[in-house]
Tab-separated table of C-alpha atoms in Angstrom:
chain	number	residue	atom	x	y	z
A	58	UNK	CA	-278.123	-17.459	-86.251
A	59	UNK	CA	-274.605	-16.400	-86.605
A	60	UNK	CA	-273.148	-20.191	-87.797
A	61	UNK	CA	-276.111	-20.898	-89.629
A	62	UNK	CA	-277.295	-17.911	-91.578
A	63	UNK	CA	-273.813	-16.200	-92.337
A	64	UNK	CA	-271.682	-19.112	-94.138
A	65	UNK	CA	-274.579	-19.218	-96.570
A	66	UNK	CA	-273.952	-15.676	-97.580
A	67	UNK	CA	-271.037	-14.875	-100.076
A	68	UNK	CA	-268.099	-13.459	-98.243
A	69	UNK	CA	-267.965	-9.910	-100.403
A	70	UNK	CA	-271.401	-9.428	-99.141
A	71	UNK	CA	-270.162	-9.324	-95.561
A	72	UNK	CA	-268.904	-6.600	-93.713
A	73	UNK	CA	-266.003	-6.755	-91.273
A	74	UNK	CA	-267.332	-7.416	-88.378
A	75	UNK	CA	-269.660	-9.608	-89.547
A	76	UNK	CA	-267.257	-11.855	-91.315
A	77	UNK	CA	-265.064	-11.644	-87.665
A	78	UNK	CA	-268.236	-12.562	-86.181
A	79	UNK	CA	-268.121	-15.807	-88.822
A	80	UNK	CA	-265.001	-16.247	-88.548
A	81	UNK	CA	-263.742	-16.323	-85.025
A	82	UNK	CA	-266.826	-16.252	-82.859
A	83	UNK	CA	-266.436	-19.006	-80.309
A	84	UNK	CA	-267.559	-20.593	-76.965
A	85	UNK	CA	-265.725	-18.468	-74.620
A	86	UNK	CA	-264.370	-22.161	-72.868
A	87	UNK	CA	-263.211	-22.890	-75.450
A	88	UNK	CA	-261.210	-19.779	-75.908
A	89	UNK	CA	-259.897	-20.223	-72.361
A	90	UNK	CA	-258.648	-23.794	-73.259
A	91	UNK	CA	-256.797	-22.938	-76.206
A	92	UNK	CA	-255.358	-19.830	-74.473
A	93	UNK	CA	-253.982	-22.310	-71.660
A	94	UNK	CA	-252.722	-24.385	-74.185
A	95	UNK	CA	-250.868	-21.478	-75.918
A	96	UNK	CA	-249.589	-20.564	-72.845
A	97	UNK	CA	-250.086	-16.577	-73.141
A	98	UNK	CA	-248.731	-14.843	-70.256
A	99	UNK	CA	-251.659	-13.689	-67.429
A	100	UNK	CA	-253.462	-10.885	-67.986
A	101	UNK	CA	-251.820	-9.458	-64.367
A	102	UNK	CA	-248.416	-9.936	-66.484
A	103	UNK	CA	-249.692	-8.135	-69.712
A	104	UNK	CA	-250.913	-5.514	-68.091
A	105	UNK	CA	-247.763	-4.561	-66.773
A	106	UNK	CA	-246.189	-4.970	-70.022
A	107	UNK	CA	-245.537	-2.084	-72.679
A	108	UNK	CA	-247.872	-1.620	-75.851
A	109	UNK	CA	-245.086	-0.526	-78.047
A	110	UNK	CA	-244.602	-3.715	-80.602
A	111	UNK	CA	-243.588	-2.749	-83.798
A	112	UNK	CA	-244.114	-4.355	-87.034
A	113	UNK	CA	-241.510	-4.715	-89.319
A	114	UNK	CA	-237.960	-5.352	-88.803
A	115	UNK	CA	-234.333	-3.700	-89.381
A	116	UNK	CA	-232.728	-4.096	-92.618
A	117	UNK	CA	-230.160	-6.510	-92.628
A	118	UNK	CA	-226.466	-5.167	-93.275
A	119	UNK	CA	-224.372	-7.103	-95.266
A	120	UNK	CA	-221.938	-7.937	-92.271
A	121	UNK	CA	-225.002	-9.876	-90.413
A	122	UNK	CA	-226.162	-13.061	-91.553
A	123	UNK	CA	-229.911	-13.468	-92.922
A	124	UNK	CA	-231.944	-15.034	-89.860
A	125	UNK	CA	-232.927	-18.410	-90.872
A	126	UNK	CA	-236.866	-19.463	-92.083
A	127	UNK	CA	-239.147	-20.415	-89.929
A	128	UNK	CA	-239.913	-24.350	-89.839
A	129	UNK	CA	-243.070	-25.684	-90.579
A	130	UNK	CA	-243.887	-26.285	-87.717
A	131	UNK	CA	-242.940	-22.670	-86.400
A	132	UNK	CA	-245.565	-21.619	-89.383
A	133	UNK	CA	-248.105	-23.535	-88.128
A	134	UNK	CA	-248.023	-22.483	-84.542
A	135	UNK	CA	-248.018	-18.912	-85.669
A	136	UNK	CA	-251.272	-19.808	-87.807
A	137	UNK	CA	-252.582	-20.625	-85.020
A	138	UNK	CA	-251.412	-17.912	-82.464
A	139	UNK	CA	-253.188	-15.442	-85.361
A	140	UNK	CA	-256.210	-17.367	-85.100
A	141	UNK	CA	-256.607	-17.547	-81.597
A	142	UNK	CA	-255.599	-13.500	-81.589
A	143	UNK	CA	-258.480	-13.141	-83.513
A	144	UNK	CA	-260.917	-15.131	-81.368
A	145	UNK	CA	-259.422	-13.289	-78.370
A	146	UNK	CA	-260.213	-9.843	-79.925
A	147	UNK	CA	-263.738	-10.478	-81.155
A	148	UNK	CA	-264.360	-11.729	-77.266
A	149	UNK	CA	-263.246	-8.183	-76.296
A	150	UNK	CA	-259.757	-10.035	-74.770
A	151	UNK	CA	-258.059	-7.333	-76.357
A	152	UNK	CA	-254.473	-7.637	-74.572
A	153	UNK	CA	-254.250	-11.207	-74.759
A	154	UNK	CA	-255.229	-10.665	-78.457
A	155	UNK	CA	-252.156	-8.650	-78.680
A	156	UNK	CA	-249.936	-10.868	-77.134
A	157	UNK	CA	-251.201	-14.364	-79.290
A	158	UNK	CA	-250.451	-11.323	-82.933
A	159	UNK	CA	-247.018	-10.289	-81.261
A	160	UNK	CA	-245.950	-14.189	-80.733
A	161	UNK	CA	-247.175	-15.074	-84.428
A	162	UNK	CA	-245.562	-11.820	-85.921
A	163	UNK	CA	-242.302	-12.663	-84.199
A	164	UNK	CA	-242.695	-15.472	-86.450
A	165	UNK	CA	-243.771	-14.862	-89.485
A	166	UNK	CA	-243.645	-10.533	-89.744
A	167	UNK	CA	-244.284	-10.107	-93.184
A	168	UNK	CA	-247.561	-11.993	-93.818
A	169	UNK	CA	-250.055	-9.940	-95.309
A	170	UNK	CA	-252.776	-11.083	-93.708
A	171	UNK	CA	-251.311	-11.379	-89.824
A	172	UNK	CA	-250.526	-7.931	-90.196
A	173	UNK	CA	-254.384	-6.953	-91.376
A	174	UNK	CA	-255.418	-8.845	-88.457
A	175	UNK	CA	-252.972	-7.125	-85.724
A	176	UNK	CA	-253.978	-3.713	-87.570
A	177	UNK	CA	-257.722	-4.506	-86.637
A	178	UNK	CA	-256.755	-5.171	-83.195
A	179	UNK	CA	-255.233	-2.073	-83.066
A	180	UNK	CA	-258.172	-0.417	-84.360
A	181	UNK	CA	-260.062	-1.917	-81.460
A	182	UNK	CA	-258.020	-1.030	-78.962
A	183	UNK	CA	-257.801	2.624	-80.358
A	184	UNK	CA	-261.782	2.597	-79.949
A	185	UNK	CA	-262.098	0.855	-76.276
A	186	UNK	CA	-259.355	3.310	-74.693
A	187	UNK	CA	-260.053	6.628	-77.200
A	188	UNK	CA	-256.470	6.692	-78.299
A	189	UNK	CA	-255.455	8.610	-81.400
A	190	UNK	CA	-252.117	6.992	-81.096
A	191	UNK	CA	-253.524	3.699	-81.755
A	192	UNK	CA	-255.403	4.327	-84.434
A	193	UNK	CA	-252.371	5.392	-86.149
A	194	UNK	CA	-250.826	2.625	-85.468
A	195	UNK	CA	-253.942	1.270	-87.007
A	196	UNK	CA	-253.302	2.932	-90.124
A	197	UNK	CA	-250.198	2.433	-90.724
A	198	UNK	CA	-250.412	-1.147	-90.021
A	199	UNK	CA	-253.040	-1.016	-92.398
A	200	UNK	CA	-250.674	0.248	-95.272
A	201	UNK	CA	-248.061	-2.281	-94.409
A	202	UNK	CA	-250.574	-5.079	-94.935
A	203	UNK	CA	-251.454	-3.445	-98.363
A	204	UNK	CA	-247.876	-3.637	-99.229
A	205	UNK	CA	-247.477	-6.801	-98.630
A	206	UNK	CA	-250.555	-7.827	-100.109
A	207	UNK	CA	-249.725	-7.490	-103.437
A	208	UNK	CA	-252.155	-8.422	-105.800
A	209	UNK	CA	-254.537	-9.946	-103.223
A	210	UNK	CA	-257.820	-9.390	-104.945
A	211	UNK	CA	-259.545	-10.900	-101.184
A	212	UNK	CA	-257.787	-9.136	-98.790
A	213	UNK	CA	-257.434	-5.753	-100.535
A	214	UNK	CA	-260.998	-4.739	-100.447
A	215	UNK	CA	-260.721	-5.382	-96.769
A	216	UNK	CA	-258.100	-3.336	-96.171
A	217	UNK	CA	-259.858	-0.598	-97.940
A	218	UNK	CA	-262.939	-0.858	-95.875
A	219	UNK	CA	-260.682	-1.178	-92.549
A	220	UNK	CA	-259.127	2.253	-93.602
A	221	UNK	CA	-262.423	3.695	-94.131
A	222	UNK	CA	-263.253	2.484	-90.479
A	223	UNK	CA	-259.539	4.179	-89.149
A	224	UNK	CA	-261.239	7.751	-90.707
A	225	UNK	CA	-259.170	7.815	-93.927
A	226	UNK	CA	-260.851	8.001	-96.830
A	227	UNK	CA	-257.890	8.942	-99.044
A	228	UNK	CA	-255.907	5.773	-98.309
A	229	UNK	CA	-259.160	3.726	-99.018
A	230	UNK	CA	-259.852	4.944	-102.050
A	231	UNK	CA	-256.707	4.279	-103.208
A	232	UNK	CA	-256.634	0.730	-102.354
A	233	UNK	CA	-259.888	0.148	-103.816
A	234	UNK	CA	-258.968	1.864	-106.683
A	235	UNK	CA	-256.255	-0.740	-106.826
A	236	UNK	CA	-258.678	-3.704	-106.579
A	237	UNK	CA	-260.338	-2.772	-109.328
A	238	UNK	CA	-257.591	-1.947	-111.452
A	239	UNK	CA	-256.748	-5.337	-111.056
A	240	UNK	CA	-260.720	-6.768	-111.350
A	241	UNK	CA	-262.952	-4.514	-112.630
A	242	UNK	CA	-265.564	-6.953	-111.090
A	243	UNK	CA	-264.849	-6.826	-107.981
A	244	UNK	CA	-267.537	-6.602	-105.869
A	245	UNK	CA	-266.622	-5.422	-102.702
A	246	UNK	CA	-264.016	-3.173	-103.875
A	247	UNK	CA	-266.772	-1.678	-105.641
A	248	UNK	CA	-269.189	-1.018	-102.686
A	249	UNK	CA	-266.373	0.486	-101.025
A	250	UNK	CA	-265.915	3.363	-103.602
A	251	UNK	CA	-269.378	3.771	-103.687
A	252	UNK	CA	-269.664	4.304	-100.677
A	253	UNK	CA	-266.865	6.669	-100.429
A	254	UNK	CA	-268.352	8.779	-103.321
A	255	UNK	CA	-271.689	8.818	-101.535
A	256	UNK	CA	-269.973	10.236	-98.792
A	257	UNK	CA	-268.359	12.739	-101.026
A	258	UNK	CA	-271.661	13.614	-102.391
A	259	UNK	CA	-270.490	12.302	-106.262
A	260	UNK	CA	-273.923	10.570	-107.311
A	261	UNK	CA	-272.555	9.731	-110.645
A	262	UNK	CA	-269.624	7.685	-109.010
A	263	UNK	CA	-271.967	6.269	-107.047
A	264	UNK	CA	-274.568	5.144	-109.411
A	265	UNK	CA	-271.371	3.761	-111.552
A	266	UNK	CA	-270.070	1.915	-108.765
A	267	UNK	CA	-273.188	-0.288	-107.999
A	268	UNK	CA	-273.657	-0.626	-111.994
A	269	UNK	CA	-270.369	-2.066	-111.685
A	270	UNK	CA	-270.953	-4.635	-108.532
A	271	UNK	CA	-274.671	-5.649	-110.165
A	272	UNK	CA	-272.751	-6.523	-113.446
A	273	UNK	CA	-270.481	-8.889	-111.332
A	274	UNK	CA	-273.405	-10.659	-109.404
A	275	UNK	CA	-274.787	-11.546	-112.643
A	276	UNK	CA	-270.973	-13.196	-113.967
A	277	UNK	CA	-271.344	-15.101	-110.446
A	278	UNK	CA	-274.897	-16.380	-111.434
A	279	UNK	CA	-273.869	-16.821	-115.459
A	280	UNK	CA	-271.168	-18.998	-114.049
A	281	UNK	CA	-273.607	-20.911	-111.584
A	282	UNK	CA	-272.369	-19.567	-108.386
A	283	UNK	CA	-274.300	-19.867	-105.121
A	284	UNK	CA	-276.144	-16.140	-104.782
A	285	UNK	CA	-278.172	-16.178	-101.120
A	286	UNK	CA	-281.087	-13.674	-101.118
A	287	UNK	CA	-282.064	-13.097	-97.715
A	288	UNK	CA	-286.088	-12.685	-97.632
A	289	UNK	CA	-285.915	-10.298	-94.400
A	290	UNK	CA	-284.038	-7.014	-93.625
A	291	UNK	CA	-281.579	-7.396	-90.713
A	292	UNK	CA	-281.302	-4.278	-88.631
């Protein structure tokens, strides 16, 4: 149902999970291939091994040289470290998940969207172990990514709704906010600050929100793109 039903369904209409679940759900041999292939340390080893990667690196004095860019093909193995991370984590593999993000953010540490990624991991792992630590890790890794996003008008609203997930509401309405600033039509940044102001009890900001996001469907139909209408209600 998953590979059929949700690439017919236009991304801003999917949630996190369920675009993870679009995204990186796999046959779990497969995962174990391209995990051997990678050549992530055992889990006996991991376990062993400390959780305290940080993101982000020193400033460079003026004494020390600038470290040199990664190669292409350096790039490309980190692309695919971050996709395998994410395969790993929706499998519930959630320390080899963190060792495939750590690899690719040795790499590349200042992509946007590697970062997002490693945050939701974190998120995950807060959850399975009840660690507050975590998800503050979580959320901070979440405001990294947002920095470094820019003007992302894709992965912004995502980082908004992860926020929302990590418990703060403040953060993610500020990010939306920013979405929209820069497209008032965005969908999804919409639905997320509806659904903030419906948890805030605002009904006004509510009902404006969805005016907003049911204006945009229609530009997506005026400009003859692909709407799906499911026909049943999945629970």
């Amino acid at each position: 149902m998953i590979r059929e039903l949700f690439p017919l369904i236009h991304g801003d209409k999917l949630d996190n999970r369920s675009r993870d679940l679009r995204d990186y759900l796999n046959d779990p041999r497969f995962v174990d291939r391209k995990t051997q292939l990678s050549q992530l340390a055992s889990t006996e080893i991991l376990d062993l091994a400390k959780r305290d990667f940080k993101l982000g690196r020193k400033s460079i004095s003026r004494k020390e040289e600038a470290p040199q860019p990664p190669s292409p093909q350096s790039i490309e193995r980190a692309h695919l470290l971050r996709r395998l991370g994410n395969e790993l984590r929706v499998a519930g593999r959630l320390r080899e998940a963190g060792e495939a993000f750590r690899r690719a953010l040795n790499v590349t540490p200042r992509g946007a969207w590697l970062i997002y990624d490693f945050a939701r991991l974190l998120r995950s792992e807060a959850s399975a172990h009840s660690d507050a630590r975590l998800l503050t890790r979580a959320r901070a890794a979440l405001r990294l990514a947002c920095i470094r996003a820019e003007n992302d008008l894709v992965l912004l609203p995502l980082i908004g709704e992860s926020l929302l997930e990590c418990g703060d509401a403040r953060q993610a309405r500020q990010v939306l906010q920013r979405a929209v600033e820069l497209d008032s039509g965005n969908f999804k940044a919409r639905l997320g600050l509806a659904d903030i102001a419906l948890r805030e009890g605002k009904l006004a900001h509510v009902i404006h929100h969805y005016h907003e996001a049911a204006r945009s469907v229609q530009n997506w139909r005026s400009r003859g793109t692909r709407v799906v209408k499911p026909t049943t209600t999945c629970v």
